[in-house]
Amino acid sequence: MKTKKQILMLLLALLVGLPTLSAQSKEEKKEQKKEAVTKLIASENYKIDVQTALPMRGRSVPLTSPYSLEISNDSVISYLPYFGRAYSIPYGGGDGLNFRAPLKEYTMKMDKKGNAVIQFIIRNPEDRYEFRAKVYPNGSASIDVNMQNRQSISFQGKLDMKGIQQTRRLAGIRMTQVPRHRKANRQYRLPHRPLRKFLFGISKGFH
């Protein structure tokens, strides 16, 4: 009888502790995502996939085609649509925000909230482009582009996390490696419903 009571108390304690373990697991995932995003941005080899355009005037425009802004070594690859007013452009419309150019005047810093703030300027015969991107710890991103010959435009998207594999190799971390504490935590991820049925069955035996 005493043994059954001890088992019941242990299981009740485990049940009470499950929400805490679940919260810890979510916090760990959040921190791992934040670290992965920071490393990817710091590698200066990353791509932001864009899903929404926000013209200076008018409503936001959902993008169904794949558009992106990519930083690759010493180059920037801009494949972005443009919606807005142009003041002075080449005959035929020009290339707009579709170009590949050397990456110069590039800066990246972390703000107080842990967001990566990226700024760089691109010049070509068509225009001068001032980019300001912000990448948040969860991987979501915003991009603002100011130009001399066109109205400004903004975009919303997310960081392409497929680049994590390359970043982790640079950091000497294998993708298949799982920290020991993560493996240990998996032992405590018991489904709530079966555990409640089990406790109910034990409690019936005490009556």
Coordinates of N, CA, C and O in Angstrom, one line a residue, residues 83-205:
F83 N 7.0 48.0 -57.4 CA 5.7 48.7 -57.6 C 5.8 50.1 -57.1 O 6.1 50.3 -55.9
G84 N 5.6 51.0 -57.9 CA 5.7 52.4 -57.5 C 6.0 53.4 -58.7 O 5.9 53.0 -59.9
R85 N 6.2 54.6 -58.3 CA 6.5 55.6 -59.3 C 7.9 55.8 -59.6 O 8.8 55.8 -58.7
A86 N 8.3 55.9 -60.9 CA 9.7 56.1 -61.3 C 9.8 57.5 -61.8 O 9.0 58.0 -62.6
Y87 N 10.9 58.2 -61.4 CA 11.1 59.6 -61.8 C 12.0 59.6 -63.1 O 11.7 60.4 -64.0
S88 N 13.0 58.8 -63.1 CA 13.9 58.8 -64.3 C 14.5 57.4 -64.4 O 15.2 57.0 -63.6
I89 N 14.1 56.8 -65.5 CA 14.5 55.4 -65.8 C 14.9 55.2 -67.2 O 14.4 56.0 -68.1
P90 N 15.7 54.2 -67.6 CA 16.0 54.0 -69.0 C 14.8 53.7 -69.8 O 13.8 53.2 -69.3
Y91 N 15.0 53.8 -71.1 CA 13.9 53.5 -72.0 C 13.6 52.0 -71.9 O 14.5 51.2 -71.9
G92 N 12.3 51.7 -71.8 CA 11.9 50.3 -71.7 C 11.7 49.9 -70.2 O 11.3 48.7 -70.0
G93 N 12.1 50.8 -69.3 CA 11.8 50.4 -67.9 C 13.1 50.1 -67.1 O 13.1 50.2 -65.8
G94 N 14.1 49.6 -67.7 CA 15.3 49.2 -67.0 C 15.2 47.9 -66.3 O 14.2 47.2 -66.4
D95 N 16.2 47.6 -65.5 CA 16.2 46.4 -64.7 C 15.5 46.5 -63.4 O 15.3 45.5 -62.7
G96 N 15.4 47.7 -62.9 CA 14.7 47.9 -61.6 C 15.5 47.3 -60.4 O 16.7 47.6 -60.3
L97 N 14.9 46.4 -59.7 CA 15.6 45.7 -58.6 C 16.1 44.3 -58.9 O 16.2 43.5 -58.0
N98 N 16.3 44.1 -60.2 CA 16.9 42.8 -60.6 C 18.3 43.0 -61.1 O 18.6 43.5 -62.2
F99 N 19.3 42.7 -60.3 CA 20.7 42.9 -60.6 C 21.6 42.1 -59.7 O 21.2 41.6 -58.6
R100 N 22.8 41.9 -60.2 CA 23.9 41.3 -59.3 C 25.0 42.4 -59.3 O 25.4 42.9 -60.4
A101 N 25.5 42.7 -58.2 CA 26.5 43.8 -58.1 C 27.5 43.4 -56.9 O 27.2 42.7 -56.0
P102 N 28.7 44.0 -57.0 CA 29.7 43.9 -55.9 C 29.1 44.5 -54.6 O 28.4 45.5 -54.6
L103 N 29.4 43.8 -53.5 CA 28.9 44.2 -52.2 C 29.9 45.2 -51.6 O 31.0 44.8 -51.2
K104 N 29.5 46.4 -51.5 CA 30.3 47.4 -50.8 C 29.5 48.2 -49.8 O 28.3 48.2 -49.8
E105 N 30.2 48.8 -48.9 CA 29.6 49.6 -47.8 C 28.6 48.8 -47.1 O 27.5 49.2 -46.8
Y106 N 29.0 47.6 -46.8 CA 28.1 46.6 -46.1 C 28.4 46.7 -44.6 O 29.5 46.6 -44.1
T107 N 27.3 46.8 -43.8 CA 27.5 46.8 -42.3 C 26.4 45.9 -41.7 O 25.3 45.8 -42.3
M108 N 26.7 45.2 -40.6 CA 25.7 44.4 -39.9 C 26.0 44.5 -38.4 O 27.1 44.4 -38.0
K109 N 24.9 44.8 -37.7 CA 25.0 45.0 -36.3 C 23.8 44.4 -35.6 O 22.7 44.3 -36.2
M110 N 23.9 44.0 -34.4 CA 22.8 43.5 -33.6 C 22.2 44.6 -32.7 O 23.0 45.3 -32.0
D111 N 20.9 44.8 -32.8 CA 20.3 45.8 -31.9 C 20.0 45.3 -30.5 O 20.3 44.1 -30.2
K112 N 19.4 46.1 -29.7 CA 19.2 45.7 -28.3 C 18.2 44.5 -28.1 O 18.2 43.8 -27.1
K113 N 17.4 44.3 -29.1 CA 16.4 43.2 -29.1 C 16.9 41.9 -29.7 O 16.1 41.0 -29.9
G114 N 18.1 41.9 -30.2 CA 18.7 40.7 -30.8 C 18.4 40.6 -32.3 O 18.6 39.5 -32.8
N115 N 17.9 41.7 -32.9 CA 17.7 41.6 -34.3 C 18.9 42.0 -35.1 O 19.7 42.9 -34.7
A116 N 19.2 41.4 -36.2 CA 20.3 41.7 -37.1 C 19.9 42.8 -38.0 O 18.9 42.7 -38.8
V117 N 20.6 44.0 -38.0 CA 20.3 45.1 -38.8 C 21.4 45.2 -39.9 O 22.6 45.4 -39.5
I118 N 21.0 45.1 -41.1 CA 21.9 45.0 -42.2 C 21.7 46.2 -43.1 O 20.6 46.5 -43.5
Q119 N 22.8 46.9 -43.5 CA 22.7 48.0 -44.4 C 23.8 47.9 -45.5 O 25.0 47.6 -45.1
F120 N 23.5 48.3 -46.7 CA 24.5 48.4 -47.7 C 24.0 49.3 -48.9 O 22.8 49.5 -49.0
I121 N 24.9 49.8 -49.7 CA 24.5 50.7 -50.8 C 25.1 50.1 -52.1 O 26.2 49.6 -52.2
I122 N 24.2 50.1 -53.1 CA 24.6 49.6 -54.4 C 24.4 50.7 -55.4 O 23.4 51.4 -55.4
R123 N 25.4 50.9 -56.3 CA 25.4 51.9 -57.3 C 25.6 51.2 -58.7 O 26.5 50.4 -58.8
N124 N 24.7 51.6 -59.6 CA 25.0 51.1 -61.0 C 24.5 52.3 -61.9 O 24.0 53.3 -61.5
P125 N 24.7 52.1 -63.2 CA 24.3 53.2 -64.2 C 22.8 53.6 -64.1 O 22.5 54.7 -64.5
E126 N 22.0 52.7 -63.6 CA 20.6 52.9 -63.6 C 20.1 53.7 -62.4 O 19.2 54.5 -62.4
D127 N 20.7 53.4 -61.2 CA 20.2 54.1 -60.0 C 21.2 53.8 -58.8 O 22.2 53.1 -58.9
R128 N 20.8 54.5 -57.7 CA 21.6 54.3 -56.4 C 20.6 53.6 -55.5 O 19.5 54.1 -55.2
Y129 N 20.9 52.5 -54.9 CA 20.0 51.7 -54.1 C 20.6 51.6 -52.6 O 21.7 51.2 -52.4
E130 N 19.8 52.0 -51.7 CA 20.2 51.9 -50.3 C 19.3 50.9 -49.6 O 18.1 51.1 -49.4
F131 N 19.9 49.8 -49.3 CA 19.1 48.7 -48.6 C 19.3 48.7 -47.1 O 20.4 49.0 -46.6
R132 N 18.2 48.5 -46.5 CA 18.2 48.3 -45.0 C 17.3 47.1 -44.7 O 16.1 47.1 -44.9
A133 N 17.9 46.0 -44.2 CA 17.2 44.8 -43.9 C 17.3 44.5 -42.4 O 18.3 44.8 -41.7
K134 N 16.2 44.0 -41.8 CA 16.2 43.6 -40.4 C 15.8 42.1 -40.4 O 14.7 41.8 -40.9
V135 N 16.6 41.3 -39.7 CA 16.3 39.9 -39.6 C 16.1 39.6 -38.1 O 16.9 39.9 -37.3
Y136 N 14.9 39.1 -37.8 CA 14.5 38.8 -36.4 C 15.0 37.5 -35.9 O 15.3 36.6 -36.7
P137 N 15.1 37.2 -34.6 CA 15.6 36.0 -34.1 C 14.8 34.7 -34.6 O 15.4 33.6 -34.7
N138 N 13.5 34.9 -34.9 CA 12.7 33.8 -35.4 C 12.9 33.5 -36.9 O 12.3 32.6 -37.5
G139 N 13.7 34.3 -37.6 CA 14.0 34.2 -39.0 C 13.2 35.0 -39.9 O 13.5 35.1 -41.1
S140 N 12.1 35.7 -39.4 CA 11.4 36.6 -40.3 C 12.2 37.8 -40.6 O 13.1 38.2 -39.8
A141 N 11.9 38.5 -41.7 CA 12.8 39.6 -42.1 C 11.9 40.7 -42.8 O 10.8 40.5 -43.3
S142 N 12.5 41.9 -42.8 CA 11.9 43.0 -43.5 C 13.0 43.7 -44.3 O 14.2 43.7 -43.8
I143 N 12.7 44.3 -45.4 CA 13.7 44.9 -46.3 C 13.1 46.3 -46.7 O 12.0 46.3 -47.2
D144 N 13.9 47.3 -46.6 CA 13.5 48.6 -47.1 C 14.5 49.1 -48.1 O 15.8 48.9 -47.9
V145 N 14.1 49.6 -49.3 CA 14.9 50.0 -50.3 C 14.6 51.4 -50.7 O 13.5 51.7 -51.1
N146 N 15.6 52.3 -50.6 CA 15.5 53.7 -51.0 C 16.3 53.9 -52.3 O 17.4 53.5 -52.3
M147 N 15.7 54.6 -53.2 CA 16.4 54.8 -54.5 C 16.3 56.3 -54.9 O 15.4 57.0 -54.4
Q148 N 17.1 56.8 -55.8 CA 17.1 58.1 -56.2 C 16.1 58.4 -57.3 O 15.5 59.4 -57.4
N149 N 16.0 57.4 -58.2 CA 15.1 57.6 -59.4 C 13.8 56.9 -59.3 O 13.0 56.9 -60.3
R150 N 13.5 56.3 -58.1 CA 12.2 55.6 -57.9 C 11.7 55.9 -56.5 O 12.5 56.2 -55.6
Q151 N 10.4 55.7 -56.3 CA 9.9 55.7 -54.9 C 10.4 54.6 -54.1 O 10.7 53.5 -54.7
S152 N 10.4 54.8 -52.8 CA 10.9 53.7 -51.9 C 9.9 52.6 -51.9 O 8.7 52.7 -52.2
I153 N 10.4 51.4 -51.5 CA 9.5 50.2 -51.4 C 10.1 49.3 -50.3 O 11.3 49.3 -50.0
S154 N 9.2 48.6 -49.7 CA 9.6 47.6 -48.6 C 9.1 46.2 -48.9 O 8.2 46.1 -49.8
F155 N 9.7 45.3 -48.3 CA 9.3 43.9 -48.5 C 9.3 43.2 -47.1 O 10.0 43.6 -46.2
Q156 N 8.5 42.1 -47.1 CA 8.5 41.2 -45.9 C 8.8 39.8 -46.4 O 8.3 39.4 -47.4
G157 N 9.5 39.0 -45.6 CA 9.8 37.7 -45.9 C 10.4 36.9 -44.8 O 10.2 37.3 -43.6
K158 N 11.3 35.9 -45.1 CA 11.9 35.2 -44.1 C 13.3 34.7 -44.6 O 13.5 34.5 -45.8
L159 N 14.1 34.4 -43.6 CA 15.5 33.9 -43.9 C 15.4 32.5 -44.4 O 14.7 31.7 -43.8
D160 N 16.1 32.2 -45.5 CA 16.2 30.8 -46.0 C 17.1 30.0 -45.0 O 18.3 30.1 -45.1
M161 N 16.5 29.2 -44.2 CA 17.3 28.5 -43.2 C 18.0 27.2 -43.7 O 18.7 26.6 -43.0
K162 N 17.9 27.0 -45.0 CA 18.7 25.9 -45.6 C 20.1 26.2 -45.6 O 21.0 25.3 -45.7
G163 N 20.5 27.4 -45.5 CA 21.9 27.8 -45.4 C 22.5 27.4 -44.1 O 23.7 27.6 -43.9
I164 N 21.7 26.9 -43.1 CA 22.3 26.6 -41.8 C 23.3 25.5 -41.9 O 24.3 25.4 -41.2
Q165 N 23.1 24.5 -42.8 CA 24.1 23.4 -43.0 C 25.5 23.9 -43.3 O 26.4 23.5 -42.7
Q166 N 25.6 24.9 -44.2 CA 26.9 25.4 -44.5 C 27.4 26.2 -43.4 O 28.6 26.1 -43.0
T167 N 26.6 26.9 -42.7 CA 27.1 27.7 -41.5 C 27.6 26.8 -40.4 O 28.6 27.1 -39.8
R168 N 26.9 25.7 -40.1 CA 27.3 24.8 -39.1 C 28.6 24.1 -39.4 O 29.4 23.8 -38.6
R169 N 28.8 23.8 -40.7 CA 30.0 23.2 -41.1 C 31.2 24.1 -40.9 O 32.3 23.8 -40.4
L170 N 30.9 25.4 -41.2 CA 32.0 26.4 -40.9 C 32.3 26.5 -39.4 O 33.4 26.8 -39.0
A171 N 31.3 26.3 -38.6 CA 31.4 26.4 -37.2 C 31.9 25.1 -36.6 O 32.1 25.0 -35.4
G172 N 32.1 24.0 -37.4 CA 32.6 22.8 -36.9 C 31.5 21.9 -36.3 O 31.8 21.1 -35.4
I173 N 30.2 22.2 -36.6 CA 29.1 21.4 -36.0 C 28.4 20.6 -37.1 O 28.0 21.1 -38.1
R174 N 28.3 19.3 -36.8 CA 27.6 18.5 -37.8 C 26.1 18.6 -37.6 O 25.6 18.7 -36.5
M175 N 25.4 18.5 -38.8 CA 24.0 18.6 -38.7 C 23.3 17.5 -38.0 O 22.3 17.6 -37.4
T176 N 24.0 16.3 -38.0 CA 23.4 15.1 -37.3 C 23.7 15.1 -35.8 O 23.2 14.3 -35.1
Q177 N 24.5 16.0 -35.4 CA 24.9 16.0 -33.9 C 23.7 16.5 -33.1 O 23.1 17.6 -33.4
V178 N 23.4 15.8 -32.1 CA 22.3 16.2 -31.1 C 22.9 16.4 -29.8 O 23.5 15.5 -29.2
P179 N 22.8 17.5 -29.1 CA 23.3 17.7 -27.8 C 22.7 16.7 -26.8 O 21.6 16.3 -26.9
R180 N 23.5 16.3 -25.9 CA 23.2 15.3 -24.9 C 21.9 15.7 -24.1 O 21.1 14.8 -23.9
H181 N 21.8 16.9 -23.7 CA 20.6 17.3 -22.9 C 19.4 17.2 -23.7 O 18.3 17.0 -23.2
R182 N 19.4 17.4 -25.0 CA 18.2 17.2 -25.9 C 17.8 15.8 -25.9 O 16.6 15.5 -25.8
K183 N 18.7 14.8 -25.9 CA 18.4 13.4 -25.9 C 17.7 13.1 -24.6 O 16.8 12.3 -24.5
A184 N 18.3 13.6 -23.5 CA 17.7 13.3 -22.2 C 16.3 13.8 -22.0 O 15.4 13.2 -21.5
N185 N 16.1 15.0 -22.6 CA 14.7 15.6 -22.5 C 13.7 14.8 -23.2 O 12.5 14.7 -22.8
R186 N 14.0 14.1 -24.2 CA 13.1 13.3 -25.0 C 12.5 12.2 -24.1 O 11.4 11.7 -24.3
Q187 N 13.2 11.7 -23.1 CA 12.7 10.6 -22.2 C 11.5 11.1 -21.4 O 10.8 10.3 -20.9
Y188 N 11.3 12.4 -21.2 CA 10.3 12.9 -20.4 C 9.1 13.4 -21.2 O 8.2 13.9 -20.6
R189 N 9.1 13.3 -22.5 CA 8.0 13.7 -23.3 C 6.9 12.7 -23.3 O 6.7 12.0 -24.3
L190 N 6.2 12.5 -22.2 CA 5.1 11.5 -22.1 C 3.8 12.1 -22.5 O 3.5 13.3 -22.1
P191 N 3.0 11.4 -23.3 CA 1.7 12.0 -23.7 C 0.8 12.1 -22.4 O 0.7 11.2 -21.6
H192 N 0.1 13.3 -22.3 CA -0.7 13.5 -21.2 C -1.9 12.6 -21.0 O -2.1 12.1 -19.9
R193 N -2.6 12.3 -22.0 CA -3.8 11.5 -21.9 C -3.5 10.1 -21.4 O -4.2 9.6 -20.4
P194 N -2.6 9.3 -22.0 CA -2.3 8.0 -21.4 C -1.8 8.0 -20.0 O -2.1 7.1 -19.2
L195 N -1.1 9.1 -19.6 CA -0.6 9.1 -18.2 C -1.7 9.4 -17.3 O -1.8 8.8 -16.2
R196 N -2.7 10.2 -17.7 CA -3.9 10.4 -16.8 C -4.7 9.1 -16.6 O -5.2 8.9 -15.6
K197 N -4.8 8.4 -17.7 CA -5.6 7.1 -17.6 C -4.9 6.2 -16.6 O -5.5 5.5 -15.8
F198 N -3.5 6.2 -16.7 CA -2.7 5.3 -15.8 C -2.9 5.7 -14.4 O -3.1 4.9 -13.5
L199 N -2.9 7.0 -14.1 CA -3.0 7.5 -12.7 C -4.4 7.2 -12.2 O -4.6 6.9 -11.1
F200 N -5.4 7.3 -13.1 CA -6.8 7.0 -12.7 C -7.0 5.6 -12.3 O -7.6 5.2 -11.4
G201 N -6.3 4.7 -13.1 CA -6.3 3.3 -12.8 C -5.7 2.9 -11.4 O -6.2 2.1 -10.7
I202 N -4.6 3.6 -11.1 CA -3.9 3.4 -9.8 C -4.8 3.9 -8.7 O -5.0 3.2 -7.7
S203 N -5.4 5.1 -8.9 CA -6.2 5.6 -7.8 C -7.4 4.8 -7.5 O -7.9 4.7 -6.4
K204 N -8.0 4.1 -8.5 CA -9.1 3.2 -8.3 C -8.8 2.0 -7.5 O -9.6 1.5 -6.7
G205 N -7.5 1.6 -7.6 CA -7.0 0.5 -6.8 C -6.9 0.8 -5.3 O -6.9 -0.1 -4.5

